[in-house]
Short mmCIF file of C-alpha atoms and ligand atoms in Angstrom, two decimals:
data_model
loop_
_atom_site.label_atom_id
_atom_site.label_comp_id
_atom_site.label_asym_id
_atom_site.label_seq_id
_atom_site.Cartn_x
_atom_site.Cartn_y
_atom_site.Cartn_z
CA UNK A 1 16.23 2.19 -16.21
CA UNK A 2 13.98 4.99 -16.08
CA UNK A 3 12.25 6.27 -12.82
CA UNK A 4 9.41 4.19 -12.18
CA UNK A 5 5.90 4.60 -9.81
CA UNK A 6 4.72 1.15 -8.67
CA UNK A 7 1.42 1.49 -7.50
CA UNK A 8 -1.89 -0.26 -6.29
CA UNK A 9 -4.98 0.06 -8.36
CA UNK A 10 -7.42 -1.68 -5.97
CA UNK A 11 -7.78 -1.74 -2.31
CA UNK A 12 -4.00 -2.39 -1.41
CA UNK A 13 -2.67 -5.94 -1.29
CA UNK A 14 -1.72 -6.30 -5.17
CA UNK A 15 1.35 -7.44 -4.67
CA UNK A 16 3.37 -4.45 -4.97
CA UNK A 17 5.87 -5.39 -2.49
CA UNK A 18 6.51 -9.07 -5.01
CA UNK A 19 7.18 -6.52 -8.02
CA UNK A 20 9.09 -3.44 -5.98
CA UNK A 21 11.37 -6.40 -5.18
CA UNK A 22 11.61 -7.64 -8.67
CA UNK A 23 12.59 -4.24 -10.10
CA UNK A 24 14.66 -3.03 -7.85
CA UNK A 25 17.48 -5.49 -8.96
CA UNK A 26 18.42 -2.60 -11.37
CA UNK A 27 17.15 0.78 -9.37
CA UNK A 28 19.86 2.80 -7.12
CA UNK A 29 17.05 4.17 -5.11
CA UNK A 30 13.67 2.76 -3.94
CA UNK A 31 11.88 5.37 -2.11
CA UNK A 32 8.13 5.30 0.23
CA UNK A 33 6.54 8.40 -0.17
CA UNK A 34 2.58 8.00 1.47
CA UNK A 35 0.89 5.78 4.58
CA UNK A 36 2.94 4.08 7.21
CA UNK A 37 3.11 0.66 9.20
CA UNK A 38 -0.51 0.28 7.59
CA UNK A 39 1.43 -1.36 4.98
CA UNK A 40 2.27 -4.86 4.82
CA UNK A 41 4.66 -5.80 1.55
CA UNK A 42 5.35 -9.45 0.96
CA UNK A 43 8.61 -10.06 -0.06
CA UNK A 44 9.90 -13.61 -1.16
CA UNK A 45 12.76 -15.82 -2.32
CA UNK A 46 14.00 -19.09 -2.29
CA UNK A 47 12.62 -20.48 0.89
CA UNK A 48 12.30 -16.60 3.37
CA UNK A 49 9.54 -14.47 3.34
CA UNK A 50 9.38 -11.15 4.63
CA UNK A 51 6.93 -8.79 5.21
CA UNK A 52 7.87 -5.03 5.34
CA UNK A 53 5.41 -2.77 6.68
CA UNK A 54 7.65 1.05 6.91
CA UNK A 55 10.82 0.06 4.72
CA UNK A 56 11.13 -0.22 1.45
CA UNK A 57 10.86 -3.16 -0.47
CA UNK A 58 14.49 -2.39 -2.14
CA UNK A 59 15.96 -3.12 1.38
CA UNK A 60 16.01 -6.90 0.77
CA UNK A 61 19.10 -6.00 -2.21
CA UNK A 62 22.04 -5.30 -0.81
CA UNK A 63 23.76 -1.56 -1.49
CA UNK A 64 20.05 -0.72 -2.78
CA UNK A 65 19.28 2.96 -0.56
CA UNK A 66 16.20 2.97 1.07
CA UNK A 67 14.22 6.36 1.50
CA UNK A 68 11.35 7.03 3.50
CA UNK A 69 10.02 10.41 2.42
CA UNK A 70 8.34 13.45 4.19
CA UNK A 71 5.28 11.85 3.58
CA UNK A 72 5.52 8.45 5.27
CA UNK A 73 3.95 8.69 8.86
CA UNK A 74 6.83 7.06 10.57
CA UNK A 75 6.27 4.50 13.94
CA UNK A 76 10.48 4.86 15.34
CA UNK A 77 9.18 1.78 17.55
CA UNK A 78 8.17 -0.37 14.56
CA UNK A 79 11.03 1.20 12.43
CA UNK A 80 13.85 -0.11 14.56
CA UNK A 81 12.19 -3.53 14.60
CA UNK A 82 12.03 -4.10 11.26
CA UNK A 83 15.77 -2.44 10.98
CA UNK A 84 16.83 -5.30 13.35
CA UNK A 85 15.08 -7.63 12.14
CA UNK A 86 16.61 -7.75 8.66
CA UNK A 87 19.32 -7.17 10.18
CA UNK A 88 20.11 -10.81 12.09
CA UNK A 89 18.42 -12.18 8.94
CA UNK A 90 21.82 -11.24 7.05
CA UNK A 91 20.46 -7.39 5.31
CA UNK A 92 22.02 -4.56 7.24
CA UNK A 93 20.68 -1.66 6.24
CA UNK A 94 23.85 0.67 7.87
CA UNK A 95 24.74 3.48 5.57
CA UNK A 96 21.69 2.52 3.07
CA UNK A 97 18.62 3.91 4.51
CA UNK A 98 17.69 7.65 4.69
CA UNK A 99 14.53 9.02 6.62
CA UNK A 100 12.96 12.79 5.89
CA UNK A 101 13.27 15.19 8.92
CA UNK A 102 10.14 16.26 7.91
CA UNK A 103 8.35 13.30 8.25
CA UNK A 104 5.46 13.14 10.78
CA UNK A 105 5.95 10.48 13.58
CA UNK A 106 3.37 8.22 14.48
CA UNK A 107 2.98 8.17 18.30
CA UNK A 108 1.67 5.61 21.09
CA UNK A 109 -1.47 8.15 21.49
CA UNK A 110 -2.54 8.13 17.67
CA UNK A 111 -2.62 4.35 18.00
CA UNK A 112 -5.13 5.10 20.69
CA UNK A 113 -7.03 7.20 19.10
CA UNK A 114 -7.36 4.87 16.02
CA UNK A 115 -8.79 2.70 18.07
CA UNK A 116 -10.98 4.92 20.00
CA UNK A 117 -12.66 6.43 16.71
CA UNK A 118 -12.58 3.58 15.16
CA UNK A 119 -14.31 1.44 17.40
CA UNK A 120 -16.63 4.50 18.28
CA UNK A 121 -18.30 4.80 14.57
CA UNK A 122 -20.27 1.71 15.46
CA UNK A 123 -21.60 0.66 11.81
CA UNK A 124 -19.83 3.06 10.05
CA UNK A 125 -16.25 1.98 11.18
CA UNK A 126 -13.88 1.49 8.39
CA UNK A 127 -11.79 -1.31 10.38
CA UNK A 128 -8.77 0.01 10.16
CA UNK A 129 -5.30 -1.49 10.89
CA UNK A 130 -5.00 0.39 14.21
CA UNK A 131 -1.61 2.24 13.23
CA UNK A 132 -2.62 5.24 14.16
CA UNK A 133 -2.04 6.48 10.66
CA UNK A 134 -5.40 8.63 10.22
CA UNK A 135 -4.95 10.20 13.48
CA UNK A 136 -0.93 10.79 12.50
CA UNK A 137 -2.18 12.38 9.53
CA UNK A 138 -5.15 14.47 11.28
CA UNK A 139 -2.25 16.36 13.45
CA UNK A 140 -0.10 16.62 10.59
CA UNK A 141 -2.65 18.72 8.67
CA UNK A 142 -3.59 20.21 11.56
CA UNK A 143 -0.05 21.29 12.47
CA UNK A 144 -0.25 19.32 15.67
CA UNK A 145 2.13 16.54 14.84
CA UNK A 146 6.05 15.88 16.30
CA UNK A 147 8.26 15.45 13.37
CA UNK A 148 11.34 13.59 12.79
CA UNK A 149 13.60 16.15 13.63
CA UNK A 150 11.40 17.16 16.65
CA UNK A 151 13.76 14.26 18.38
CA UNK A 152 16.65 16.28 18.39
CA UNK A 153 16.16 19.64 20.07
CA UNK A 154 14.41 18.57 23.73
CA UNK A 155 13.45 21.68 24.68
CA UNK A 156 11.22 21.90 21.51
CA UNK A 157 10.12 18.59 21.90
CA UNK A 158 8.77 18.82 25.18
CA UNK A 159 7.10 21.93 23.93
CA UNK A 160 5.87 19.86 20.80
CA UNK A 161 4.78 16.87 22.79
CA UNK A 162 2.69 19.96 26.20
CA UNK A 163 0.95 21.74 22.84
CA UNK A 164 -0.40 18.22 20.84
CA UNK A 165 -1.63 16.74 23.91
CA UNK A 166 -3.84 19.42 25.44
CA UNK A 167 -5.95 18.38 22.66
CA UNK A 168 -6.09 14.86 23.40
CA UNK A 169 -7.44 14.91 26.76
CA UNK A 170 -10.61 13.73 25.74
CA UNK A 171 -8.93 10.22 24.60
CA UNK A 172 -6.61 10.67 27.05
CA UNK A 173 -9.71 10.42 29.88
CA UNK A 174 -10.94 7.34 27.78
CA UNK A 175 -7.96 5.60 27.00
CA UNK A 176 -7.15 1.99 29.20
CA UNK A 177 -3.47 2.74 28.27
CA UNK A 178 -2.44 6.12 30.20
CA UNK A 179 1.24 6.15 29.43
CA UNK A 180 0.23 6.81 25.94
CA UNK A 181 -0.63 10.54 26.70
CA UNK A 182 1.86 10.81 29.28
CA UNK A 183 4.56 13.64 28.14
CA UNK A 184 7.25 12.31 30.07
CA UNK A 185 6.70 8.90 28.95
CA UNK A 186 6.48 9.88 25.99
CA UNK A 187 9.64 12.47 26.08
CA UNK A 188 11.87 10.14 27.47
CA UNK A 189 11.34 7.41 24.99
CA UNK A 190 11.52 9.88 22.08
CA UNK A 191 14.55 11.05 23.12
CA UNK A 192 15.92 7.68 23.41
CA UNK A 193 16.05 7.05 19.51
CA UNK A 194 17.66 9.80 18.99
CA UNK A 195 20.93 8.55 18.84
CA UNK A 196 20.03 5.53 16.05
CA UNK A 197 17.96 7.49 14.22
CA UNK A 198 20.35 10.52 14.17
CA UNK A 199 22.68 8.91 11.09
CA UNK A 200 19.19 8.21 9.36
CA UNK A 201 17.86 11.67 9.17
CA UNK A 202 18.46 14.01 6.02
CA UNK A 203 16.37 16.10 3.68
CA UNK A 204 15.90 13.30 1.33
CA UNK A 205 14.34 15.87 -1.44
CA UNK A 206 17.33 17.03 -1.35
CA UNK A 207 19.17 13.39 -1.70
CA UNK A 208 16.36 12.36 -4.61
CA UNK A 209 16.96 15.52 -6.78
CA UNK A 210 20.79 15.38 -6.12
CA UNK A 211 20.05 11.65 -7.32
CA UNK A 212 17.81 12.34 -10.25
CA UNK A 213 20.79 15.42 -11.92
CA UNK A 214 23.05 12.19 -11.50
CA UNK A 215 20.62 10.03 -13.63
CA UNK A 216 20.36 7.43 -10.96
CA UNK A 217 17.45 4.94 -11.11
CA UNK A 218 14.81 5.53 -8.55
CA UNK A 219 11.19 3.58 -7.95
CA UNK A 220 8.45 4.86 -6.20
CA UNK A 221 6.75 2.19 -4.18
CA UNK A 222 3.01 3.37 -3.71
CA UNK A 223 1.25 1.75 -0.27
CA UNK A 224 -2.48 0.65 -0.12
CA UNK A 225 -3.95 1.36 -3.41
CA UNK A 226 -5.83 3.84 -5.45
CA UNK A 227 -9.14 2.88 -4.12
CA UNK A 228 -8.11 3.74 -0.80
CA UNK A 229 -7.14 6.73 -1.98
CA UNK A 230 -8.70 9.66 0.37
CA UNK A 231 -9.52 11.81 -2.53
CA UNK A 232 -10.18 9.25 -5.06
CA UNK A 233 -11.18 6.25 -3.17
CA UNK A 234 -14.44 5.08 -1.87
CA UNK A 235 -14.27 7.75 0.72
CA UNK A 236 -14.62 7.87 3.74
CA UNK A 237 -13.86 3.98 3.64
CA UNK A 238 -10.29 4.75 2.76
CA UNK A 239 -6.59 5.36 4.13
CA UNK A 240 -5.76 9.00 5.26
CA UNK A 241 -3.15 9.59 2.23
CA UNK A 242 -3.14 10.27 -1.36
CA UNK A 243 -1.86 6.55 -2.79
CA UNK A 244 -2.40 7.75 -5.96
CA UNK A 245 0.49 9.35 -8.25
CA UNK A 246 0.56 12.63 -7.07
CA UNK A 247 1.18 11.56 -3.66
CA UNK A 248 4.80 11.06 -4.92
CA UNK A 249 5.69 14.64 -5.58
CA UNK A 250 4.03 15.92 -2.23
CA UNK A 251 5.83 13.05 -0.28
CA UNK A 252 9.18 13.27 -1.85
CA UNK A 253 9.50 16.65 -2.76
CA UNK A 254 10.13 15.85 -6.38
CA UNK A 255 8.94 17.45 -9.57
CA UNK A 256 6.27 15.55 -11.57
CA UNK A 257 9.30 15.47 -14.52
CA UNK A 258 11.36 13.48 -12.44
CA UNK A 259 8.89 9.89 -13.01
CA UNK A 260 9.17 8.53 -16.41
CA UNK A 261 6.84 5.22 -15.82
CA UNK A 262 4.17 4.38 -13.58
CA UNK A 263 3.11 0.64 -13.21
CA UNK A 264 -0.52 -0.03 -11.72
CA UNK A 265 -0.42 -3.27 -10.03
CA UNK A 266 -3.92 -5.32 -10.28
CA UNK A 267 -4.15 -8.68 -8.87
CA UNK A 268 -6.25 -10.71 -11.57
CA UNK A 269 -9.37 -10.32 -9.30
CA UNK A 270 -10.19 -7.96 -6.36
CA UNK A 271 -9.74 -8.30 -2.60
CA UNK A 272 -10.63 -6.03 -0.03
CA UNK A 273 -9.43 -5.93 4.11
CA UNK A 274 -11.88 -3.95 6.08
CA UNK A 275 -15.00 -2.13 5.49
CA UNK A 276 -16.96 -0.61 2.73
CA UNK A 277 -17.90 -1.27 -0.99
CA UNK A 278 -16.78 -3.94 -3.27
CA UNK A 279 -19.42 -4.32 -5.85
CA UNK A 280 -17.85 -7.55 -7.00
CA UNK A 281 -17.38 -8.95 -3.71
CA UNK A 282 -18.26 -12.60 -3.60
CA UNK A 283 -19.55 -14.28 -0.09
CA UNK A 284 -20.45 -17.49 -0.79
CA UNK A 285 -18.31 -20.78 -2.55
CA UNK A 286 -16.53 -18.15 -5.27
CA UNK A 287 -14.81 -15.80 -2.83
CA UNK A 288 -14.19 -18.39 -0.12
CA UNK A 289 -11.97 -20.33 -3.13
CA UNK A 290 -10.29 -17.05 -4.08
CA UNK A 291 -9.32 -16.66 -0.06
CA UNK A 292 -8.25 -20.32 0.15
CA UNK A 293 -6.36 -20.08 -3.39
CA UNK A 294 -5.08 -16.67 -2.98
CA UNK A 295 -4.21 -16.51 0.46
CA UNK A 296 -5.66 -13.95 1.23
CA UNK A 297 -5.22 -12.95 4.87
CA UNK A 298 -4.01 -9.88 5.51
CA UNK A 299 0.01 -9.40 6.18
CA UNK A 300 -0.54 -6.41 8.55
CA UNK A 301 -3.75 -7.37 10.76
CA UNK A 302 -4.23 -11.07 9.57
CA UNK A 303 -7.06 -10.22 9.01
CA UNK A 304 -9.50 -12.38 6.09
CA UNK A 305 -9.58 -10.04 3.21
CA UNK A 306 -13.09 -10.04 1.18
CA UNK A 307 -12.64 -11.43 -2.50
CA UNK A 308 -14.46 -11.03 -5.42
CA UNK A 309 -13.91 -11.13 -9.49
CA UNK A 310 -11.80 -8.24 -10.97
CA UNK A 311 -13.97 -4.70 -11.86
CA UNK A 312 -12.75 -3.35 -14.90
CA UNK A 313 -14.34 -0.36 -14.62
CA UNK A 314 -12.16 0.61 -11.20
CA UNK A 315 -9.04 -0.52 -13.13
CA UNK A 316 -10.56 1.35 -15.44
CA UNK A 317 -10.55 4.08 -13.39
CA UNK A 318 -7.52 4.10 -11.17
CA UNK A 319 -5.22 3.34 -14.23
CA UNK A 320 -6.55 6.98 -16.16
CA UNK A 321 -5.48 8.86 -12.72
CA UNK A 322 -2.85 7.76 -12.01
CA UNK A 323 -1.23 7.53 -15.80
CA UNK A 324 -0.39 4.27 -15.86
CA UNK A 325 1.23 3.11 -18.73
CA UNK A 326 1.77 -0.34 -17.72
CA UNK A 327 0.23 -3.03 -15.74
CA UNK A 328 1.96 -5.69 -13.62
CA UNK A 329 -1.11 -8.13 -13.02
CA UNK A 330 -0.56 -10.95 -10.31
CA UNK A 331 -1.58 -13.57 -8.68
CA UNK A 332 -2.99 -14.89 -12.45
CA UNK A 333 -2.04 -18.51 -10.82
CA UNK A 334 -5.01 -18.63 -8.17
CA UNK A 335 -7.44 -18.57 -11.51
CA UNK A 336 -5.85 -21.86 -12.64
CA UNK A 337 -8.81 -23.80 -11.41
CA UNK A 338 -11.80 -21.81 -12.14
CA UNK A 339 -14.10 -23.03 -14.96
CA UNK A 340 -15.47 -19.50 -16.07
CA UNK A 341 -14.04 -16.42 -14.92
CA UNK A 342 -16.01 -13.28 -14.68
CA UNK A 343 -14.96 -9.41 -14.90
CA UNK A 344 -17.35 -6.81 -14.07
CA UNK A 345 -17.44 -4.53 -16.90
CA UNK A 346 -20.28 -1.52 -16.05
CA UNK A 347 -22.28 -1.11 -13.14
CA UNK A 348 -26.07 -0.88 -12.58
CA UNK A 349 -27.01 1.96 -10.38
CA UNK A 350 -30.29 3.01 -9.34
CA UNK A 351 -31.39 0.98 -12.62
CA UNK A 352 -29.55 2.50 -15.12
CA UNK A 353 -26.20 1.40 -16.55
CA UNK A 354 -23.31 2.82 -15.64
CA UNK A 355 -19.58 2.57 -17.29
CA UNK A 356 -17.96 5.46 -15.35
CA UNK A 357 -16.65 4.30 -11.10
CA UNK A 358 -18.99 6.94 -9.70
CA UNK A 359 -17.74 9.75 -7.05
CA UNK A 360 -20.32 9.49 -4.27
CA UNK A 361 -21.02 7.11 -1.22
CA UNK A 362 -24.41 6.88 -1.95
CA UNK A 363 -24.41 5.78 -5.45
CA UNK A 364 -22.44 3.05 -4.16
CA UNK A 365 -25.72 1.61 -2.07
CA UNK A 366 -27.59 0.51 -5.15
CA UNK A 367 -24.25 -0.51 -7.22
CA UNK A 368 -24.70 -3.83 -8.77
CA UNK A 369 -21.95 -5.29 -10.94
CA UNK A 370 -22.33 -6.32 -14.84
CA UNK A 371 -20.11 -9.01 -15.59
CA UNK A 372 -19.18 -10.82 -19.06
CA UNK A 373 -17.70 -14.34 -18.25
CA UNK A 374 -14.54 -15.45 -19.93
CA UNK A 375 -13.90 -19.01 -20.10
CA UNK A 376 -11.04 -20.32 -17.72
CA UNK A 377 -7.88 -22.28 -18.33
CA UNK A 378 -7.90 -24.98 -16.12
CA UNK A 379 -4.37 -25.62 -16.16
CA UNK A 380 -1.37 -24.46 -14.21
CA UNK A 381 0.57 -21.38 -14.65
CA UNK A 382 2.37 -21.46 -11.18
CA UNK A 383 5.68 -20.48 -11.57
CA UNK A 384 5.85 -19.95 -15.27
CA UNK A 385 7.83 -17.42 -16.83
CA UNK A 386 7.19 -16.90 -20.19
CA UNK A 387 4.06 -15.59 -22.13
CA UNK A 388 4.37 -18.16 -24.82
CA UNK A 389 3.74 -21.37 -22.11
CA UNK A 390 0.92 -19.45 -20.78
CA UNK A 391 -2.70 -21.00 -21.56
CA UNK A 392 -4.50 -19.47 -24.80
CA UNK A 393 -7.50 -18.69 -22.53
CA UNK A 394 -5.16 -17.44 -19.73
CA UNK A 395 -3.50 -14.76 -22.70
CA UNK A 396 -6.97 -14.13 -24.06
CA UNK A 397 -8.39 -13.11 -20.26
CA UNK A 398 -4.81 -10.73 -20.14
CA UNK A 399 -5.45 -9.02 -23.43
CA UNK A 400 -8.88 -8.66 -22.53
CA UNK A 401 -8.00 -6.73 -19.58
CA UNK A 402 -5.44 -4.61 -21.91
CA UNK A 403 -8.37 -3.70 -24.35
CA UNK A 404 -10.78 -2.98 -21.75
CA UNK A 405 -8.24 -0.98 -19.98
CA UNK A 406 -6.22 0.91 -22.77
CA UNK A 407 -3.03 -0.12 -21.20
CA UNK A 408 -0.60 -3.16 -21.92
CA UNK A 409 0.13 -5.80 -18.99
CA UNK A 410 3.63 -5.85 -18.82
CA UNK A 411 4.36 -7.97 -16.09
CA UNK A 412 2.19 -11.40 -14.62
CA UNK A 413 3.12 -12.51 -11.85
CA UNK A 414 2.41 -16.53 -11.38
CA UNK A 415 3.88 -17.00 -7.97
CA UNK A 416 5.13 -15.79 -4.60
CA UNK A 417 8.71 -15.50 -5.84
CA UNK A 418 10.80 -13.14 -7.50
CA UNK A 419 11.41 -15.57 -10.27
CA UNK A 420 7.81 -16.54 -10.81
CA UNK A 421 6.62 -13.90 -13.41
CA UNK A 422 6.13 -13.17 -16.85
CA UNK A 423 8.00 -10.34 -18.69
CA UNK A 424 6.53 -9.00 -21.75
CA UNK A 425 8.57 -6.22 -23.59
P1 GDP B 501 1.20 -5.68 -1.23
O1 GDP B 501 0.68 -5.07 0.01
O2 GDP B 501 0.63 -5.04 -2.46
O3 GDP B 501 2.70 -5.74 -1.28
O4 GDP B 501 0.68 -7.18 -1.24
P2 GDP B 501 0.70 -8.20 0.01
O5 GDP B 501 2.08 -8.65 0.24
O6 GDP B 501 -0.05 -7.64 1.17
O7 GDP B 501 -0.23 -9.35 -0.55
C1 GDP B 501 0.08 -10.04 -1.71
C2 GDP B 501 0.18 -11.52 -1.36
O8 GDP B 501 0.16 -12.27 -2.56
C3 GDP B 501 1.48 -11.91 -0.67
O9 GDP B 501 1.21 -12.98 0.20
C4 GDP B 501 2.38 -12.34 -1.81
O10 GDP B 501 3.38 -13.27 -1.40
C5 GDP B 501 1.37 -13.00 -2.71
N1 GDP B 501 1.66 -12.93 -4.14
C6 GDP B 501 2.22 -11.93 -4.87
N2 GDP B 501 2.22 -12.23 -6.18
C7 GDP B 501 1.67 -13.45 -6.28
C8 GDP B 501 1.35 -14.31 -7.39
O11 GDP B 501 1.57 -14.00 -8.55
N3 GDP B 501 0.76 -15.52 -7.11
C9 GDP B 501 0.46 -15.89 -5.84
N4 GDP B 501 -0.12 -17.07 -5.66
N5 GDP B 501 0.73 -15.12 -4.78
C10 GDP B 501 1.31 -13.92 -5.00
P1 IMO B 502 -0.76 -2.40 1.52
O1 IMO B 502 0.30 -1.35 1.33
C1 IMO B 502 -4.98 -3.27 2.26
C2 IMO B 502 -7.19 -0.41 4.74
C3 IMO B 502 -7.65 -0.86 6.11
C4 IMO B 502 -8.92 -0.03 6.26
C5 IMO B 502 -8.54 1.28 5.59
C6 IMO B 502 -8.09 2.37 6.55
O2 IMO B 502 -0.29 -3.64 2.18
O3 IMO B 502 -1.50 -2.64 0.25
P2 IMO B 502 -5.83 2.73 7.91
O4 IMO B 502 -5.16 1.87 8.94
O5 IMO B 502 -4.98 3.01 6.73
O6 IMO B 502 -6.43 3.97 8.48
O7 IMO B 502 -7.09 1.85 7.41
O8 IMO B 502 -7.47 0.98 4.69
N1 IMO B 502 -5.73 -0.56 4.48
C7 IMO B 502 -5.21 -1.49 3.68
N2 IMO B 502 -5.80 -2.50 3.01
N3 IMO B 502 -3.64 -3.06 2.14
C8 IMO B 502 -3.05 -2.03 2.78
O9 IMO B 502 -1.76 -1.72 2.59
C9 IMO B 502 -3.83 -1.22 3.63
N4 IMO B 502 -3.56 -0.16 4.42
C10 IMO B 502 -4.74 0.24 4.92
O10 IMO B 502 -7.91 -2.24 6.13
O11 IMO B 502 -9.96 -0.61 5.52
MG1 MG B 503 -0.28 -5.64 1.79
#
């Protein structure tokens, strides 16, 4: 198996967790490399489901090694739960799962802060998940953050932990829950994971290019999606990393050389959680039968996520930047009922028609959709597995998507499970 990048295309939520979980029957390594407990990565089989928010979706296949790279923004608190977790569900993780040393943690104070800015941009909050993952990130770039290896050396921690929060006194002052600025709090319970996170900690570049000289399979599992992409997305409503491809070299220090394939996952329409555009959002009958169908309630915040009908021209898009050479499109089975289905296929923008996903905020204001309708299927596909039992409409809605694109659809996925999907080769 080659080294593969499984990524979102849209707004997070495509499903990358079902197909990280699929491939990784035959990877060695499945490795994180962007975002934090912001994700939410629904894995199931037979009758458990499991939702993994900082590990990665290999952990659920025994003997599978599980890294999280230099740059996840790691929550210990919300690591360890999930570690136990799978744990007394039968998947111990001992021995298997490696964490960078020069990963950024997440601390109680930057899930303040989340909240505090978030809450504080009034109309113009993005509604974020309240990890503290932008603020993580801000102190990261702004060589204010504790990292990993921080836990280790107390002495350097403590100084760590007396520099960062100087400049939090402002949220501090404003903040309901105190002991989340408080260095000793803080200190103490830092210092208290250091002995389970101790066997964890390596330089996993060094572990992934050891890996990659011994031809070991390794897959990249992206978090959110391209859209929320901080450079590429519809900034600012978008994550704090770079979810796109080149978020794996900078995360994992790895060299571009070392990925062979990069799957772009695209649900068969579009969802969104939290604020900001969605041209082909629907409000009314439409998107409330795409929630209902779909699901679609957010497996970090439970939140509703906004649904619409798939735009082409973001798949479009995300699929040129990121190089993706295949696509794994899911959730094809909530379609089953619709009569027509439409795809938005160019935009109208200020009046004029527009084929290219533009760059700027304020383009997106006056950004209606174009659609062509297809004709549905009205038939089942739940659960099936191979292209030939698929509907003719069903195929002829996939290969449209391929054309429009430029890129085949390898993989459709037709259920929750593992087993339910479609493998094209
Ligand atoms: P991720 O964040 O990209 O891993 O996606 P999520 O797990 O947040 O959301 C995807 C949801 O769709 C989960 O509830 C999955 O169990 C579910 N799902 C994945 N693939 C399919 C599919 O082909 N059909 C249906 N009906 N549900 C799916
Ligand atoms: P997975 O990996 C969907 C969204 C939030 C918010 C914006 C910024 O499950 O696909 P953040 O907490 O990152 O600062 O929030 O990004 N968001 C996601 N939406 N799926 C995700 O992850 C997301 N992670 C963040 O809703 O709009
Ligand atoms: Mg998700």
């Amino acid at each position: 198996m080659p080294n593969i990048a499984v990524l979102g295309t849209q707004w997070g939520d495509e499903g990358k967790g079902k197909i990280v979980d699929f491939l990784a029957e035959k990877a060695d390594i499945v490795a994180r490399f962007q975002g934090g407990a912001n994700a939410g990565h629904t894995v199931v089989f037979g009758k458990e489901q499991f939702i993994l928010h900082l590990l990665p979706s290999g952990a659920l296949h025994p003997g599978k090694v599980c890294v999280i790279g230099n740059g996840v923004v790691v929550d210990l608190e919300q690591l360890f739960r999930e570690v136990e977790e799978l744990k007394v569900r039968g998947y111990d993780l001992t021995g298997r799962l490696f964490i960078s040393g020069r990963a950024n943690l997440v601390l109680p104070y930057h899930k303040m802060i989340d909240r505090l800015s978030d809450s504080g941009k009034g109309d113009e909050a993005l509604g974020t998940t309240f990890r503290g993952i932008g603020p993580a990130y801000v102190d990261k770039v702004n060589r204010l953050g504790v990292r990993v290896s921080d836990i280790f050396e107390r002495e350097a921690l403590e100084a760590r932990l007396n520099l960062t929060l100087v400049f939090k006194e402002d949220f501090a002052d404003r903040s309901e829950d105190k002991k989340a600025f408080d260095r000793d709090y803080l200190l103490n319970s830092l210092l208290s994971y250091g002995d389970r996170l101790a066997p964890l900690v390596c330089d996993t570049s060094f572990l992934l290019l050891e890996a990659i000289e011994q031809d070991k399979n390794i897959l990249f599992e992206g978090a959110q999606g391209a859209l929320l992409d901080v450079d590429f997305g519809t900034y600012p409503y978008t994550t704090s990393s770079n979810t796109s491809v080149g978020g794996i070299f900078t995360g994992l220090g790895i060299p571009p050389a070392a990925l062979h394939e990069t799957i772009g996952i695209a649900k068969a329409y579009n969802t969104r959680v939290g604020n900001g555009p969605f041209p082909t959002e629907e409000t009314g009958e439409t998107g409330d039968r795409l929630r209902e169908r779909g699901n679609e309630f957010g497996a970090t915040t439970q939140r509703p996520r906004r649904c619409g009908w798939l735009d082409l021209v973001a798949l479009k898009y995300t699929a040129r930047i990121n190089g993706v050479n295949k696509l794994a499109l899911t959730k094809l089975d909530v379609l089953d009922e619709f009569a027509e289905i439409k795809v938005c296929t160019s935009y109208r923008i200020n009046g004029a028609e527009m084929k290219n996903f533009p760059d700027e905020l304020r383009h997106w204001e006056s950004c209606e959709p174009i659609y062509q309708t297809l004709p549905g299927w009205q038939s089942p596909t739940s659960g099936l597995t191979s292209w030939g039992k698929l509907p003719q409409n069903a195929r002829d809605y996939i290969s449209f998507i391929e054309k429009f694109v430029g890129v085949p659809v390898n993989l459709v996925s037709t259920g929750v499970s593992r087993r339910e999907i479609v493998r094209r080769s």
